[in-house]
């Protein structure tokens, strides 16, 4: 079970909810060492994790994310993070199961860049408790 923070491009879609990625746009490079080239990599256990979150009553949304480690322009409609595509590729390559969820900590909008929730998204023990409850159900 892996969890972390991400940047959001849509405050209303992610406010107060965790993000369960279903696919990750591969903009980082690591994943290409472990999986055949493609624009997206499927996050294999997204449906199972979403069902567990529903069972636990954890508010969440599902959808595509963008994994990048470069300072380049964000793509509208996605959240951006730095590890998922590479980690999923490694897990798939070695036959391991990955369950990933994210919390939006900073938001980039036309009105500016808001980092008010970044510290909480990075250092909130609540995600650890959710991860532990998820592990019990896997």
PDB file of C-alpha atoms in Angstrom:
ATOM      1  CA  UNK A   1       0.000   0.000   0.000  1.00  0.00           C
ATOM      2  CA  UNK A   2       1.508   3.293  -1.113  1.00  0.00           C
ATOM      3  CA  UNK A   3       0.110   6.723  -0.378  1.00  0.00           C
ATOM      4  CA  UNK A   4       1.252  10.289  -0.740  1.00  0.00           C
ATOM      5  CA  UNK A   5       0.409  13.787  -1.822  1.00  0.00           C
ATOM      6  CA  UNK A   6      -0.214  15.259  -5.236  1.00  0.00           C
ATOM      7  CA  UNK A   7      -0.907  18.552  -6.897  1.00  0.00           C
ATOM      8  CA  UNK A   8      -4.428  19.153  -8.106  1.00  0.00           C
ATOM      9  CA  UNK A   9      -5.634  21.108 -11.079  1.00  0.00           C
ATOM     10  CA  UNK A  10      -9.283  20.962 -10.015  1.00  0.00           C
ATOM     11  CA  UNK A  11      -9.979  22.050  -6.431  1.00  0.00           C
ATOM     12  CA  UNK A  12     -13.671  21.137  -6.557  1.00  0.00           C
ATOM     13  CA  UNK A  13     -13.060  17.568  -7.760  1.00  0.00           C
ATOM     14  CA  UNK A  14     -10.495  16.734  -5.089  1.00  0.00           C
ATOM     15  CA  UNK A  15     -11.399  18.837  -2.023  1.00  0.00           C
ATOM     16  CA  UNK A  16     -11.992  16.610   0.994  1.00  0.00           C
ATOM     17  CA  UNK A  17     -11.459  13.419  -0.995  1.00  0.00           C
ATOM     18  CA  UNK A  18      -8.605  11.034  -1.625  1.00  0.00           C
ATOM     19  CA  UNK A  19      -7.648  10.217  -5.183  1.00  0.00           C
ATOM     20  CA  UNK A  20      -7.471   6.556  -6.263  1.00  0.00           C
ATOM     21  CA  UNK A  21      -5.539   6.599  -9.535  1.00  0.00           C
ATOM     22  CA  UNK A  22      -6.790   4.315 -12.302  1.00  0.00           C
ATOM     23  CA  UNK A  23      -4.067   5.116 -14.834  1.00  0.00           C
ATOM     24  CA  UNK A  24      -0.963   7.239 -14.832  1.00  0.00           C
ATOM     25  CA  UNK A  25       0.317   9.276 -17.736  1.00  0.00           C
ATOM     26  CA  UNK A  26       3.971   8.347 -18.016  1.00  0.00           C
ATOM     27  CA  UNK A  27       6.071  11.493 -18.010  1.00  0.00           C
ATOM     28  CA  UNK A  28       8.867  10.391 -15.692  1.00  0.00           C
ATOM     29  CA  UNK A  29      11.116   7.865 -17.426  1.00  0.00           C
ATOM     30  CA  UNK A  30      11.575   5.119 -14.794  1.00  0.00           C
ATOM     31  CA  UNK A  31       8.526   3.177 -15.930  1.00  0.00           C
ATOM     32  CA  UNK A  32      10.009   2.755 -19.411  1.00  0.00           C
ATOM     33  CA  UNK A  33      12.751   0.526 -17.982  1.00  0.00           C
ATOM     34  CA  UNK A  34      10.168  -1.953 -16.664  1.00  0.00           C
ATOM     35  CA  UNK A  35       7.185  -1.763 -19.046  1.00  0.00           C
ATOM     36  CA  UNK A  36       6.691  -1.484 -22.788  1.00  0.00           C
ATOM     37  CA  UNK A  37       6.306   2.086 -24.079  1.00  0.00           C
ATOM     38  CA  UNK A  38       2.796   3.549 -23.905  1.00  0.00           C
ATOM     39  CA  UNK A  39       1.266   6.858 -22.927  1.00  0.00           C
ATOM     40  CA  UNK A  40      -0.451   5.452 -19.821  1.00  0.00           C
ATOM     41  CA  UNK A  41       0.171   2.648 -17.377  1.00  0.00           C
ATOM     42  CA  UNK A  42      -2.833   1.002 -15.731  1.00  0.00           C
ATOM     43  CA  UNK A  43      -2.920   1.059 -11.940  1.00  0.00           C
ATOM     44  CA  UNK A  44      -3.921  -2.553 -11.595  1.00  0.00           C
ATOM     45  CA  UNK A  45      -5.702  -2.581  -8.224  1.00  0.00           C
ATOM     46  CA  UNK A  46      -7.552   0.719  -8.485  1.00  0.00           C
ATOM     47  CA  UNK A  47     -10.982  -0.929  -8.644  1.00  0.00           C
ATOM     48  CA  UNK A  48     -10.238  -3.129  -5.609  1.00  0.00           C
ATOM     49  CA  UNK A  49      -8.937  -0.145  -3.620  1.00  0.00           C
ATOM     50  CA  UNK A  50     -11.966   1.950  -4.529  1.00  0.00           C
ATOM     51  CA  UNK A  51     -14.231  -0.856  -3.278  1.00  0.00           C
ATOM     52  CA  UNK A  52     -12.270  -1.028  -0.010  1.00  0.00           C
ATOM     53  CA  UNK A  53     -12.539   2.741   0.409  1.00  0.00           C
ATOM     54  CA  UNK A  54     -16.288   2.539  -0.183  1.00  0.00           C
ATOM     55  CA  UNK A  55     -16.536  -0.221   2.438  1.00  0.00           C
ATOM     56  CA  UNK A  56     -14.535   1.903   4.909  1.00  0.00           C
ATOM     57  CA  UNK A  57     -16.530   5.060   4.129  1.00  0.00           C
ATOM     58  CA  UNK A  58     -13.433   6.901   2.893  1.00  0.00           C
ATOM     59  CA  UNK A  59     -14.441   9.751   0.548  1.00  0.00           C
ATOM     60  CA  UNK A  60     -12.588   9.397  -2.737  1.00  0.00           C
ATOM     61  CA  UNK A  61     -12.595   9.969  -6.463  1.00  0.00           C
ATOM     62  CA  UNK A  62     -11.025   7.824  -9.156  1.00  0.00           C
ATOM     63  CA  UNK A  63      -9.305   8.846 -12.332  1.00  0.00           C
ATOM     64  CA  UNK A  64      -6.142   9.330 -14.306  1.00  0.00           C
ATOM     65  CA  UNK A  65      -3.087  11.040 -12.860  1.00  0.00           C
ATOM     66  CA  UNK A  66       0.108  12.333 -14.380  1.00  0.00           C
ATOM     67  CA  UNK A  67       3.472  11.091 -13.111  1.00  0.00           C
ATOM     68  CA  UNK A  68       6.229  13.543 -13.913  1.00  0.00           C
ATOM     69  CA  UNK A  69       9.464  14.648 -12.332  1.00  0.00           C
ATOM     70  CA  UNK A  70       9.910  17.611 -14.649  1.00  0.00           C
ATOM     71  CA  UNK A  71       8.927  21.213 -14.226  1.00  0.00           C
ATOM     72  CA  UNK A  72       6.666  21.448 -17.250  1.00  0.00           C
ATOM     73  CA  UNK A  73       3.156  22.649 -17.905  1.00  0.00           C
ATOM     74  CA  UNK A  74       0.394  20.642 -16.225  1.00  0.00           C
ATOM     75  CA  UNK A  75      -2.353  19.007 -18.255  1.00  0.00           C
ATOM     76  CA  UNK A  76      -5.890  20.147 -17.390  1.00  0.00           C
ATOM     77  CA  UNK A  77      -8.072  17.598 -15.638  1.00  0.00           C
ATOM     78  CA  UNK A  78      -5.303  15.593 -13.970  1.00  0.00           C
ATOM     79  CA  UNK A  79      -3.562  15.532 -10.641  1.00  0.00           C
ATOM     80  CA  UNK A  80       0.198  15.461 -10.783  1.00  0.00           C
ATOM     81  CA  UNK A  81       2.541  13.361  -8.666  1.00  0.00           C
ATOM     82  CA  UNK A  82       6.054  11.955  -9.011  1.00  0.00           C
ATOM     83  CA  UNK A  83       6.237   8.199  -8.356  1.00  0.00           C
ATOM     84  CA  UNK A  84       3.217   6.161  -9.353  1.00  0.00           C
ATOM     85  CA  UNK A  85       3.979   5.203 -12.976  1.00  0.00           C
ATOM     86  CA  UNK A  86       7.451   3.964 -12.077  1.00  0.00           C
ATOM     87  CA  UNK A  87       6.302   2.099  -8.968  1.00  0.00           C
ATOM     88  CA  UNK A  88       3.432   0.404 -10.836  1.00  0.00           C
ATOM     89  CA  UNK A  89       5.788  -0.621 -13.649  1.00  0.00           C
ATOM     90  CA  UNK A  90       8.251  -2.140 -11.165  1.00  0.00           C
ATOM     91  CA  UNK A  91       5.455  -3.938  -9.294  1.00  0.00           C
ATOM     92  CA  UNK A  92       4.001  -5.343 -12.522  1.00  0.00           C
ATOM     93  CA  UNK A  93       7.442  -6.420 -13.710  1.00  0.00           C
ATOM     94  CA  UNK A  94       8.129  -8.338 -10.483  1.00  0.00           C
ATOM     95  CA  UNK A  95       4.573  -9.631  -9.971  1.00  0.00           C
ATOM     96  CA  UNK A  96       3.811  -7.491  -6.917  1.00  0.00           C
ATOM     97  CA  UNK A  97       0.450  -5.921  -6.037  1.00  0.00           C
ATOM     98  CA  UNK A  98       0.257  -2.146  -5.620  1.00  0.00           C
ATOM     99  CA  UNK A  99      -2.573  -0.242  -3.948  1.00  0.00           C
ATOM    100  CA  UNK A 100      -2.082   3.526  -4.270  1.00  0.00           C
ATOM    101  CA  UNK A 101      -3.988   6.554  -3.061  1.00  0.00           C
ATOM    102  CA  UNK A 102      -3.196  10.247  -2.977  1.00  0.00           C
ATOM    103  CA  UNK A 103      -4.271  13.417  -1.213  1.00  0.00           C
ATOM    104  CA  UNK A 104      -4.204  16.770  -2.984  1.00  0.00           C
ATOM    105  CA  UNK A 105      -1.997  19.180  -1.093  1.00  0.00           C
ATOM    106  CA  UNK A 106      -1.472  22.016  -3.513  1.00  0.00           C
ATOM    107  CA  UNK A 107      -3.709  23.419  -6.215  1.00  0.00           C
ATOM    108  CA  UNK A 108      -2.727  25.223  -9.394  1.00  0.00           C
ATOM    109  CA  UNK A 109      -5.565  27.283 -10.819  1.00  0.00           C
ATOM    110  CA  UNK A 110      -5.949  30.346 -13.006  1.00  0.00           C
ATOM    111  CA  UNK A 111      -6.227  32.413  -9.824  1.00  0.00           C
ATOM    112  CA  UNK A 112      -2.795  31.267  -8.645  1.00  0.00           C
ATOM    113  CA  UNK A 113      -0.958  28.547  -6.776  1.00  0.00           C
ATOM    114  CA  UNK A 114      -2.361  27.512  -3.375  1.00  0.00           C
ATOM    115  CA  UNK A 115      -0.159  25.429  -1.068  1.00  0.00           C
ATOM    116  CA  UNK A 116      -2.310  25.791   2.052  1.00  0.00           C
ATOM    117  CA  UNK A 117      -2.988  22.052   2.340  1.00  0.00           C
ATOM    118  CA  UNK A 118       0.457  20.781   1.347  1.00  0.00           C
ATOM    119  CA  UNK A 119       1.791  20.218   4.880  1.00  0.00           C
ATOM    120  CA  UNK A 120      -1.316  18.272   5.918  1.00  0.00           C
ATOM    121  CA  UNK A 121      -1.274  16.173   2.756  1.00  0.00           C
ATOM    122  CA  UNK A 122       2.358  15.271   3.322  1.00  0.00           C
ATOM    123  CA  UNK A 123       2.301  14.688   7.083  1.00  0.00           C
ATOM    124  CA  UNK A 124      -1.190  13.514   8.074  1.00  0.00           C
ATOM    125  CA  UNK A 125      -1.274  10.267  10.068  1.00  0.00           C
ATOM    126  CA  UNK A 126      -4.838   9.673   8.890  1.00  0.00           C
ATOM    127  CA  UNK A 127      -3.518   8.248   5.620  1.00  0.00           C
ATOM    128  CA  UNK A 128      -1.405   5.738   7.556  1.00  0.00           C
ATOM    129  CA  UNK A 129      -4.479   4.492   9.425  1.00  0.00           C
ATOM    130  CA  UNK A 130      -6.398   4.178   6.149  1.00  0.00           C
ATOM    131  CA  UNK A 131      -3.449   2.272   4.640  1.00  0.00           C
ATOM    132  CA  UNK A 132      -3.387  -0.109   7.616  1.00  0.00           C
ATOM    133  CA  UNK A 133      -7.149  -0.746   7.385  1.00  0.00           C
ATOM    134  CA  UNK A 134      -6.734  -1.325   3.652  1.00  0.00           C
ATOM    135  CA  UNK A 135      -3.924  -3.830   4.249  1.00  0.00           C
ATOM    136  CA  UNK A 136      -6.164  -5.778   6.619  1.00  0.00           C
ATOM    137  CA  UNK A 137      -8.738  -6.156   3.844  1.00  0.00           C
ATOM    138  CA  UNK A 138      -6.364  -7.154   1.039  1.00  0.00           C
TER     139      UNK A 138
END
